[in-house]
Amino acid sequence: MAVEIKVPALGESVTEATVAKWLVKAGDTVAVDQPLCELETDKVTVEVNASVAGAVTELAVQEGASVQVGGVLCHIEAGASGAAAPKAAAPAAPKPAPAPAVAAAPAPAATPAGANLAASGPAVRKLAEEKGVSAAAIQPTGKDGRATKEDVLAAISSIPAAAAPAAKPAVPSGPRAKADREERVKMTRLRRTIANRLKDAQNTAAMLTTFNEVDMTNVMALRDRLKDDFEKKHGARLGFMSFFVKACIAGLKELPAVNAEIEGEEIVYKNYYDIGVAVGSPQGLVVPVLRDADMLDFAGIEKGIGDLGRKARDGKLSIGDLTGGTFTISNGGVYGSLMSTPILNPPQSGILGMHKIQQRPMVVGGEIKARPMMYLALSYDHRIIDGREAVLFLVKVKECIEDPERLLLGV
């Protein structure tokens, strides 16, 4: 019996994905729960597993193709062994031919009718309404003239491109002089989403960055003194991130605007602290969220960050891991960054940038001494956070790190 393997539910408001990589080919014998392919959404990479054991008879879509939730990915002949694979492999060769037909579907988008927004998903319609994009301006790539989020974003990006002649040279008008020494790689869905979100943050928020520096002497001494005992008892390494998470939460409680966001004409003050921690992954920078971080002790924070980091490196982050943060911490210091101006992670209103610890001469008690110093940067949305609040937040973080006993006593 032939079984259809379909695109699973990918999370709230996620309706489509890209087939990033096939892990099997037509004719292969697979076991139950064996990974078949990797789907890349706007936020994460998801593996699709075999629901039955048998032989793969057909791959319905090719790598790089866009697929809708519920769409067929491949067919498996349940119970078939490897011996049946050659029979399935013969018809499988011409089957991928329909795939170009799917790729060729955007051709009708050139007609004056534009996109069929009424039949598109609610998230697509909402985005088009918010950005004031008409159906006629959208080049649909979905089935039956339906638009995708990428189509709406492409329409948005094309508007300023047409209005600004200076941007035209960015598009090559002819052969490039050194094309033979260049390599072109299509942007992944995650990279496109990152680019769009960061640019949207710049275009929407009144973004400003304020700086301070912190003396790491005391927190480094405390860490060096207790890190071995901490690891033996809790099974996790004691890093600096847990101190900064605790210090930021102390600052957010004193200055709630830094933990708020703007929604329409309202300010939403959040009485919970879901801290996003920016980490690098093979697919790009992602920001998994540490839920209710104010309820965790140092060990809980370190374990939580360690688990999220491993999931990011292994491509196992879920949609839930990446949504709903209230404030973000980014540690560019692990890569050697001395100073930076981090970009907001919308709809959040603040992000703290940590940097490299460097010995610098400082005046301490009237004497010049070498101290381990770190620059801190707070980028914030000036529409909701005043300069006074931003400075006071950084001062609070500085006080907690330079005198870590404050974190234990809550002062």
Coordinates of C-alpha atoms in Angstrom, one line a residue, residues 19 71 97 127 144 156 161 287 313 326-327:
V19 CA 12.7 21.5 0.9
G71 CA 1.4 19.0 0.6
A97 CA 9.2 16.4 -14.3
L127 CA 0.9 41.7 6.3
D144 CA -4.0 29.4 -8.0
I156 CA 7.3 45.9 -0.4
A161 CA 13.7 50.2 -5.3
V287 CA 17.6 34.0 19.2
R313 CA 23.9 23.9 16.6
T326 CA 10.7 40.2 25.9
F327 CA 14.4 41.2 25.9

